[in-house]
mmCIF file of C-alpha atoms in Angstrom:
data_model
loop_
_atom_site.group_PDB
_atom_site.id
_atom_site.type_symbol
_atom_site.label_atom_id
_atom_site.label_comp_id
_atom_site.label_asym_id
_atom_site.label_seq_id
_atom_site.Cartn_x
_atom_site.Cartn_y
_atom_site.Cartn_z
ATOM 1 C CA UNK A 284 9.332 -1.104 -5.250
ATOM 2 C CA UNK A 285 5.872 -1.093 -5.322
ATOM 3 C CA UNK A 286 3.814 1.480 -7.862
ATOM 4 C CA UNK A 287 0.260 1.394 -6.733
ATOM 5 C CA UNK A 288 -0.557 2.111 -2.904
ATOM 6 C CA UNK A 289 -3.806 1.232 -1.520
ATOM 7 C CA UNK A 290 -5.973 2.805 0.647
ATOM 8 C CA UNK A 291 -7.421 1.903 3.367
ATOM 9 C CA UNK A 292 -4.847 -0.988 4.202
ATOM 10 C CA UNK A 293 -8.205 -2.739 5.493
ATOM 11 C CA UNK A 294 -11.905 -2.376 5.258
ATOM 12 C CA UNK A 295 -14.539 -4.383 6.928
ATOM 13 C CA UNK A 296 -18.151 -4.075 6.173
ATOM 14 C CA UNK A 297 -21.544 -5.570 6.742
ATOM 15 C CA UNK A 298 -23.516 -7.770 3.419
ATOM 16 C CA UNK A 299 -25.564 -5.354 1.181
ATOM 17 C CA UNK A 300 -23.177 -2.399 1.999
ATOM 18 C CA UNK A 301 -20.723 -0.570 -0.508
ATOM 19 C CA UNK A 302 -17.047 -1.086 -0.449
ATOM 20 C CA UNK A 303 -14.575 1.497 -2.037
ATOM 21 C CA UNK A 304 -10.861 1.453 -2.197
ATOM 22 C CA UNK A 305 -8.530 3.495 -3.552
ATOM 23 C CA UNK A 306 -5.383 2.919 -4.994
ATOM 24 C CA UNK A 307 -2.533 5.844 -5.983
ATOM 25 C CA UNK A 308 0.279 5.372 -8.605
ATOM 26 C CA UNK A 309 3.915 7.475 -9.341
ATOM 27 C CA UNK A 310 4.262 7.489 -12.831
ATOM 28 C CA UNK A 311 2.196 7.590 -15.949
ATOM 29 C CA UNK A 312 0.673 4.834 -16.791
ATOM 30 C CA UNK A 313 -1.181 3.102 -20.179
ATOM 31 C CA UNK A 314 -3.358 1.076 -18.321
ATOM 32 C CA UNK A 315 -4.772 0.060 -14.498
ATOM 33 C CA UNK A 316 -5.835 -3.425 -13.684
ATOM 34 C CA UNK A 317 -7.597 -4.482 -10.171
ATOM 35 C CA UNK A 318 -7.187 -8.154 -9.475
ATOM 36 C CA UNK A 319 -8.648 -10.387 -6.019
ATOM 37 C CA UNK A 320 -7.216 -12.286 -4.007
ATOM 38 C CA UNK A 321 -8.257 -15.386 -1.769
ATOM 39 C CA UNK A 322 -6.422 -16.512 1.030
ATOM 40 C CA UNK A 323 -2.662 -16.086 -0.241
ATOM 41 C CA UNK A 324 -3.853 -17.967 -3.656
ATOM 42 C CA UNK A 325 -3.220 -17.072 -7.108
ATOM 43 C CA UNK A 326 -5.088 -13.340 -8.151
ATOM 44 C CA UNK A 327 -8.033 -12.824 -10.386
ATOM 45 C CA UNK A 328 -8.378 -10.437 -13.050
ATOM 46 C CA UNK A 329 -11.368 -8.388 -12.121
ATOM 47 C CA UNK A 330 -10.930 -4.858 -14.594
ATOM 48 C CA UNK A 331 -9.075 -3.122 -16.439
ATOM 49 C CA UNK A 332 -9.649 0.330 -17.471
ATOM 50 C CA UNK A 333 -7.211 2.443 -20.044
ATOM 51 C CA UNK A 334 -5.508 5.960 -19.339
ATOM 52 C CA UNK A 335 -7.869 7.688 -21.889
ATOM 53 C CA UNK A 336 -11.150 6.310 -19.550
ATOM 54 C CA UNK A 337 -12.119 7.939 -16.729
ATOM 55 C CA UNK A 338 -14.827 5.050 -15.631
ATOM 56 C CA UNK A 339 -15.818 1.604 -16.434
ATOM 57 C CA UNK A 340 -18.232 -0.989 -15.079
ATOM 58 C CA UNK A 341 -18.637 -4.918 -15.088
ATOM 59 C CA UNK A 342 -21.593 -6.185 -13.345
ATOM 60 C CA UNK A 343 -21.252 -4.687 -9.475
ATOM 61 C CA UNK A 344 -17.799 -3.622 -9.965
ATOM 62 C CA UNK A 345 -16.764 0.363 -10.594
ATOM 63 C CA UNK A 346 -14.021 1.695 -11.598
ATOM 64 C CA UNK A 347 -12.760 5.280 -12.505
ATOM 65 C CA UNK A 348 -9.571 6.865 -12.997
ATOM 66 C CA UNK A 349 -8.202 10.248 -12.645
ATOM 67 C CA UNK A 350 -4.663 10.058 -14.420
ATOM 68 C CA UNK A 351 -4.431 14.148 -13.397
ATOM 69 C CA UNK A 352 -4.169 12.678 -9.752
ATOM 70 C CA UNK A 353 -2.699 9.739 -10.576
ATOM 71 C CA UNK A 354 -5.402 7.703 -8.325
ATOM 72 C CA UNK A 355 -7.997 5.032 -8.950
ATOM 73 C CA UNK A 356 -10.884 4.035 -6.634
ATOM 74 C CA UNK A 357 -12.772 0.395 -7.263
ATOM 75 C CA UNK A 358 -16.396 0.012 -5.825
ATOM 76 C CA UNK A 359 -17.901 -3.290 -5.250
ATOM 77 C CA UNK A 360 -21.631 -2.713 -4.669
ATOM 78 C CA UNK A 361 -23.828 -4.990 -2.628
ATOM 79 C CA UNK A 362 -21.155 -7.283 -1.384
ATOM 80 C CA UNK A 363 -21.536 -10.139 -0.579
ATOM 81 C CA UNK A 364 -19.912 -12.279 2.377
ATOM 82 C CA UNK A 365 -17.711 -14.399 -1.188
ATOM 83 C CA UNK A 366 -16.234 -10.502 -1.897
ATOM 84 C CA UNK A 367 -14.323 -11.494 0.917
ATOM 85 C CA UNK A 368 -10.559 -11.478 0.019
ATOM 86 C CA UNK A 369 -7.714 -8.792 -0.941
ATOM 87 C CA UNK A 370 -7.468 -6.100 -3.698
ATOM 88 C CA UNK A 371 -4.960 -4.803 -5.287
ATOM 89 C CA UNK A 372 -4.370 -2.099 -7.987
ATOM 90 C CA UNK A 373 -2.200 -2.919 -10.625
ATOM 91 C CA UNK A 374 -0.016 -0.568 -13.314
ATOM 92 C CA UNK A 375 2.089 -0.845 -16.132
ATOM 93 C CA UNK A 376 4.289 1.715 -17.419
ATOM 94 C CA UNK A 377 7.373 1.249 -14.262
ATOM 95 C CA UNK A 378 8.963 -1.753 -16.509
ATOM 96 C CA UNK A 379 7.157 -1.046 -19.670
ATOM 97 C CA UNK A 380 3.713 -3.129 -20.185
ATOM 98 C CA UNK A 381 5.019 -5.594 -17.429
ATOM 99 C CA UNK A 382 2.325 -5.117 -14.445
ATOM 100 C CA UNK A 383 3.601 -3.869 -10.862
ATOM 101 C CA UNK A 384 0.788 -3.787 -7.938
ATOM 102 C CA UNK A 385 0.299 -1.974 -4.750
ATOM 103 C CA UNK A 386 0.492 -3.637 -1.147
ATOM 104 C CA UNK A 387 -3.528 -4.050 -1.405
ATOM 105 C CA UNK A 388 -6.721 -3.724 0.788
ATOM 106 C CA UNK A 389 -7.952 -6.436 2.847
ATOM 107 C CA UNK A 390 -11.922 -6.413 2.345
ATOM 108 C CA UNK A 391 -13.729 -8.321 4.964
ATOM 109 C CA UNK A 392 -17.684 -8.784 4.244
ATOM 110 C CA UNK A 393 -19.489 -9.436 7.440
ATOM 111 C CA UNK A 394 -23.066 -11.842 7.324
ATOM 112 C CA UNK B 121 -8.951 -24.041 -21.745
ATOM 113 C CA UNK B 122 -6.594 -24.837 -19.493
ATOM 114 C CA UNK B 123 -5.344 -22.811 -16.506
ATOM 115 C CA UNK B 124 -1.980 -21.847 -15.320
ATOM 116 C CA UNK B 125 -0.836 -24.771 -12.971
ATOM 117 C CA UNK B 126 2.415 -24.029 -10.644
ATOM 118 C CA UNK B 127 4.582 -27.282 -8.844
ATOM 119 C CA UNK B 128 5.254 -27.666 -6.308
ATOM 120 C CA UNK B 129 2.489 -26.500 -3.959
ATOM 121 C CA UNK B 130 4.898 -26.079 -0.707
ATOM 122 C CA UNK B 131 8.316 -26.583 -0.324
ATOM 123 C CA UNK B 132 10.668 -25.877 2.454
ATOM 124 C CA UNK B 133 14.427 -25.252 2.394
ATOM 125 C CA UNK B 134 17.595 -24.469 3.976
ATOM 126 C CA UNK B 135 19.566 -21.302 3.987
ATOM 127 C CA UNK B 136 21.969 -21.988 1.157
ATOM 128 C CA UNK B 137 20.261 -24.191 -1.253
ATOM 129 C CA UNK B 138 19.000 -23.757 -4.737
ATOM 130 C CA UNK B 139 14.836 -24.277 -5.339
ATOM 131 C CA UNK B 140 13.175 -25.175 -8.906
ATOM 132 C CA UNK B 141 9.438 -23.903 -9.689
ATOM 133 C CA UNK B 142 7.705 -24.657 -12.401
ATOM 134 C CA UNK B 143 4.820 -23.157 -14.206
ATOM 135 C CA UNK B 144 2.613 -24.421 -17.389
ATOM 136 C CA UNK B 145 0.948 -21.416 -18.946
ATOM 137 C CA UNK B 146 -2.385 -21.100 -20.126
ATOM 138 C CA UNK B 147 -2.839 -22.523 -23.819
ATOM 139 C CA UNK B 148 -2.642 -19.620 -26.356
ATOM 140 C CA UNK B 149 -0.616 -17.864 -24.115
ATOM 141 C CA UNK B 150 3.013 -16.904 -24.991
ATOM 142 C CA UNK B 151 4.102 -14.727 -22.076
ATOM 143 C CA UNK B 152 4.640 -15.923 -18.585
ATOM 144 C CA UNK B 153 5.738 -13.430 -15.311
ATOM 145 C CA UNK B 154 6.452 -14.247 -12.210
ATOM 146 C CA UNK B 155 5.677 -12.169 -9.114
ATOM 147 C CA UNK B 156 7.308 -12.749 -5.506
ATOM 148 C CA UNK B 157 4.558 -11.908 -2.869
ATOM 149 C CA UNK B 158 6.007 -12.098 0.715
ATOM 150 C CA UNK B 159 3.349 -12.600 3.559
ATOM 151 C CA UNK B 160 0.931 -9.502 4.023
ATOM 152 C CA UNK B 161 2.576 -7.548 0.703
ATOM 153 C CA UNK B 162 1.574 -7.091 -2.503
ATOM 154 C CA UNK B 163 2.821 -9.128 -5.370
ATOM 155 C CA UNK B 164 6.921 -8.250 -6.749
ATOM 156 C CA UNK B 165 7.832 -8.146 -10.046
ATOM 157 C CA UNK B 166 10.593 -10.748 -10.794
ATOM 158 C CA UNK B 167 10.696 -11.004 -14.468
ATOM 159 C CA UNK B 168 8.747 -11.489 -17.391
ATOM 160 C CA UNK B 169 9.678 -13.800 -20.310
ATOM 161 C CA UNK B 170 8.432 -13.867 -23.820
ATOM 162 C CA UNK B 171 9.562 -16.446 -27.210
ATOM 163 C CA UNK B 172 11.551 -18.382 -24.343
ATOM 164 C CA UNK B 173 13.645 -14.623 -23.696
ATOM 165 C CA UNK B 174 13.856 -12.530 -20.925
ATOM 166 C CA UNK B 175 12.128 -9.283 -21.357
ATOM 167 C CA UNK B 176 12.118 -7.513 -18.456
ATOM 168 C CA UNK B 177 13.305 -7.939 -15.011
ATOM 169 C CA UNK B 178 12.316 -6.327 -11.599
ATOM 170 C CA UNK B 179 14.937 -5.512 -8.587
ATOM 171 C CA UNK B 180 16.190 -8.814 -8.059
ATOM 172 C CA UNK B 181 19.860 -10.387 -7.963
ATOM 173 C CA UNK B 182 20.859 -12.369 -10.656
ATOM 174 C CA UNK B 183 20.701 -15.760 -8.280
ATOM 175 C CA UNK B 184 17.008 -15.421 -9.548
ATOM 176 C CA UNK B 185 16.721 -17.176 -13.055
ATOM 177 C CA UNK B 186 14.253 -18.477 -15.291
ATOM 178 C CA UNK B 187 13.689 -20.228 -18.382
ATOM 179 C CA UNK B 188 10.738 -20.377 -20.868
ATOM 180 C CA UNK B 189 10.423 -23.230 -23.053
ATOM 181 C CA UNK B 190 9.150 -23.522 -26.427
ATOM 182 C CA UNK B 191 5.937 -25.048 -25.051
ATOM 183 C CA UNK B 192 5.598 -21.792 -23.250
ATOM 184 C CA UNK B 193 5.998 -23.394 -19.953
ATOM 185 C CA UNK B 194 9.022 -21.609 -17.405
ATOM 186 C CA UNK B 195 11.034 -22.076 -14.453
ATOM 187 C CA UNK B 196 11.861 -20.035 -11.522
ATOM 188 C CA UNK B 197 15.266 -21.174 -10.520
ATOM 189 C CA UNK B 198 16.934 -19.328 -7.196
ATOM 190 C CA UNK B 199 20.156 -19.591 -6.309
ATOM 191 C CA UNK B 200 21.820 -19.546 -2.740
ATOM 192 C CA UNK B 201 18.545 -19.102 -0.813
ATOM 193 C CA UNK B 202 18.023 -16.422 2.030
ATOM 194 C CA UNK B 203 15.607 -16.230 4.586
ATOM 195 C CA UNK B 204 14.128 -13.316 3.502
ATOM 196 C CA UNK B 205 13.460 -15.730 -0.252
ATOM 197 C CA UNK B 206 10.699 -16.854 2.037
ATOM 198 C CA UNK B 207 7.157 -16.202 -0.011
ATOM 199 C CA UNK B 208 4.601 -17.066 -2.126
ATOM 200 C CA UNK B 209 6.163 -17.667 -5.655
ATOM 201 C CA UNK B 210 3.561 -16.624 -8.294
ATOM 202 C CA UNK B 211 3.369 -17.167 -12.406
ATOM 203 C CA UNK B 212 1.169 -15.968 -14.652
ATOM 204 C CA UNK B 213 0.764 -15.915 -18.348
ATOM 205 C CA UNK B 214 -0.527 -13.176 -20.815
ATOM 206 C CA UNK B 215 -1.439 -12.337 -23.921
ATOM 207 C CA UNK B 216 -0.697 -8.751 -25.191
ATOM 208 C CA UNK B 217 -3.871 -6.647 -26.417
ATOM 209 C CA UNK B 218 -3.548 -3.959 -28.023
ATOM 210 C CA UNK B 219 -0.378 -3.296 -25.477
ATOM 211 C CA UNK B 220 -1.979 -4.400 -22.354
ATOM 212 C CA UNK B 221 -1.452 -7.745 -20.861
ATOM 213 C CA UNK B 222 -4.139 -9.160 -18.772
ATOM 214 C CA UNK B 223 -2.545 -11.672 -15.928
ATOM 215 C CA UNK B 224 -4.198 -15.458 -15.674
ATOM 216 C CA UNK B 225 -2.030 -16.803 -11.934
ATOM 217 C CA UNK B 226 -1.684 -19.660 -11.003
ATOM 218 C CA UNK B 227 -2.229 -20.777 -7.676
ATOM 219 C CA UNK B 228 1.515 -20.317 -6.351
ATOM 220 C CA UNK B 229 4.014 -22.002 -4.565
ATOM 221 C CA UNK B 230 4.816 -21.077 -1.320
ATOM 222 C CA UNK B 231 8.391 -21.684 -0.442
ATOM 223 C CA UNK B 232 9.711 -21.444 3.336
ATOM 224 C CA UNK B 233 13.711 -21.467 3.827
ATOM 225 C CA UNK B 234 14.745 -22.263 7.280
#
């Protein structure tokens, strides 16, 4: 099963433009973690942001939480045509502290 | 600081058999997961181990194994392989902080069972 569901499934943009995705979760959670992807390869941490936060930054990446909804949104600002790659939400709290992630969003950055 | 490194890269197998990955951790790190992430989905849970025991498994039969050794290093063993076994095999190791555990991959290996 998968705990975290992204939205939109995929998001294509041009350079210098915003990207936001969203990502929704079932139960309650201690944590949320967004990692990227490249082309099938192994992910990369990129955040993580604790259930008593509702936003956190590192460099040109947002986060916030709203654990009443039970939804997290991650926006990359000024992309870049490298942000290229897939994003997905990750949560603990299904099987403990062990991390289960959503299907992800496909980000394409346009040059 | 070394990073996770997976083996093999690709493999390809028959309905039937029985596949071996293998995963070195990241030094200082004593937890490794693994994650099965079939084409176009996010990554599965398969099981987490920690001091070379299992703690914590996701929704998969018992013909998927592992073992952690005491150099922190693990193995994905599956038994009997399926078509649908077919994926991108992914470990990563961990270190908890103050109860959340941050995920270094590896690169994966990507298995195909004919």
């Amino acid at each position: 099963s998968q705990q975290g569901e992204e939205d939109p499934q995929a998001l294509s943009i041009q350079e210098g433009e915003n990207a936001t995705m969203n990502c929704s979760y079932k139960t309650s959670i201690n944590n949320l973690q967004w990692y990227r992807q490249n082309s099938g390869r192994g992910l990369v941490h990129l955040i993580l942001i604790r259930s008593n936060e509702r936003e956190k930054h590192s460099g040109r990446l947002r986060v916030t939480l709203d654990t009443s909804k039970k939804s997290s949104s991650l926006l990359i600002t000024a992309s870049r045509a490298a942000d290229t790659a897939s994003y997905f939400c990750a949560t603990d709290g299904e099987y403990g502290n062990k991390l289960v992630f959503g299907a992800g969003t496909i980000l394409r950055v346009k040059s | 600081e070394t990073g996770v490194t997976q083996s093999p890269t690709h493999l390809i197998k028959t309905r039937g058999q029985q596949v071996t990955l293998r995963c070195s951790s990241q030094s200082g790190h004593n937890t490794v997961s693994w994650y099965q992430q079939a084409l176009g989905q996010g990554p599965q849970f398969i099981f987490q181990y920690y001091r070379e025991e299992e703690n914590g498994r996701g929704n998969f039969p018992p013909r998927f194994s592992g073992l952690q050794f005491p150099n922190y290093s693990s193995e994905l063993n599956v038994n009997a392989l399926e078509l649908d076994d077919s994926a991108l095999y992914l470990c990563a190791s961990s270190w908890e902080v103050r109860g959340a555990n941050v995920l270094t991959f590896g690169a994966g290996s990507r298995l195909t069972v004919l």
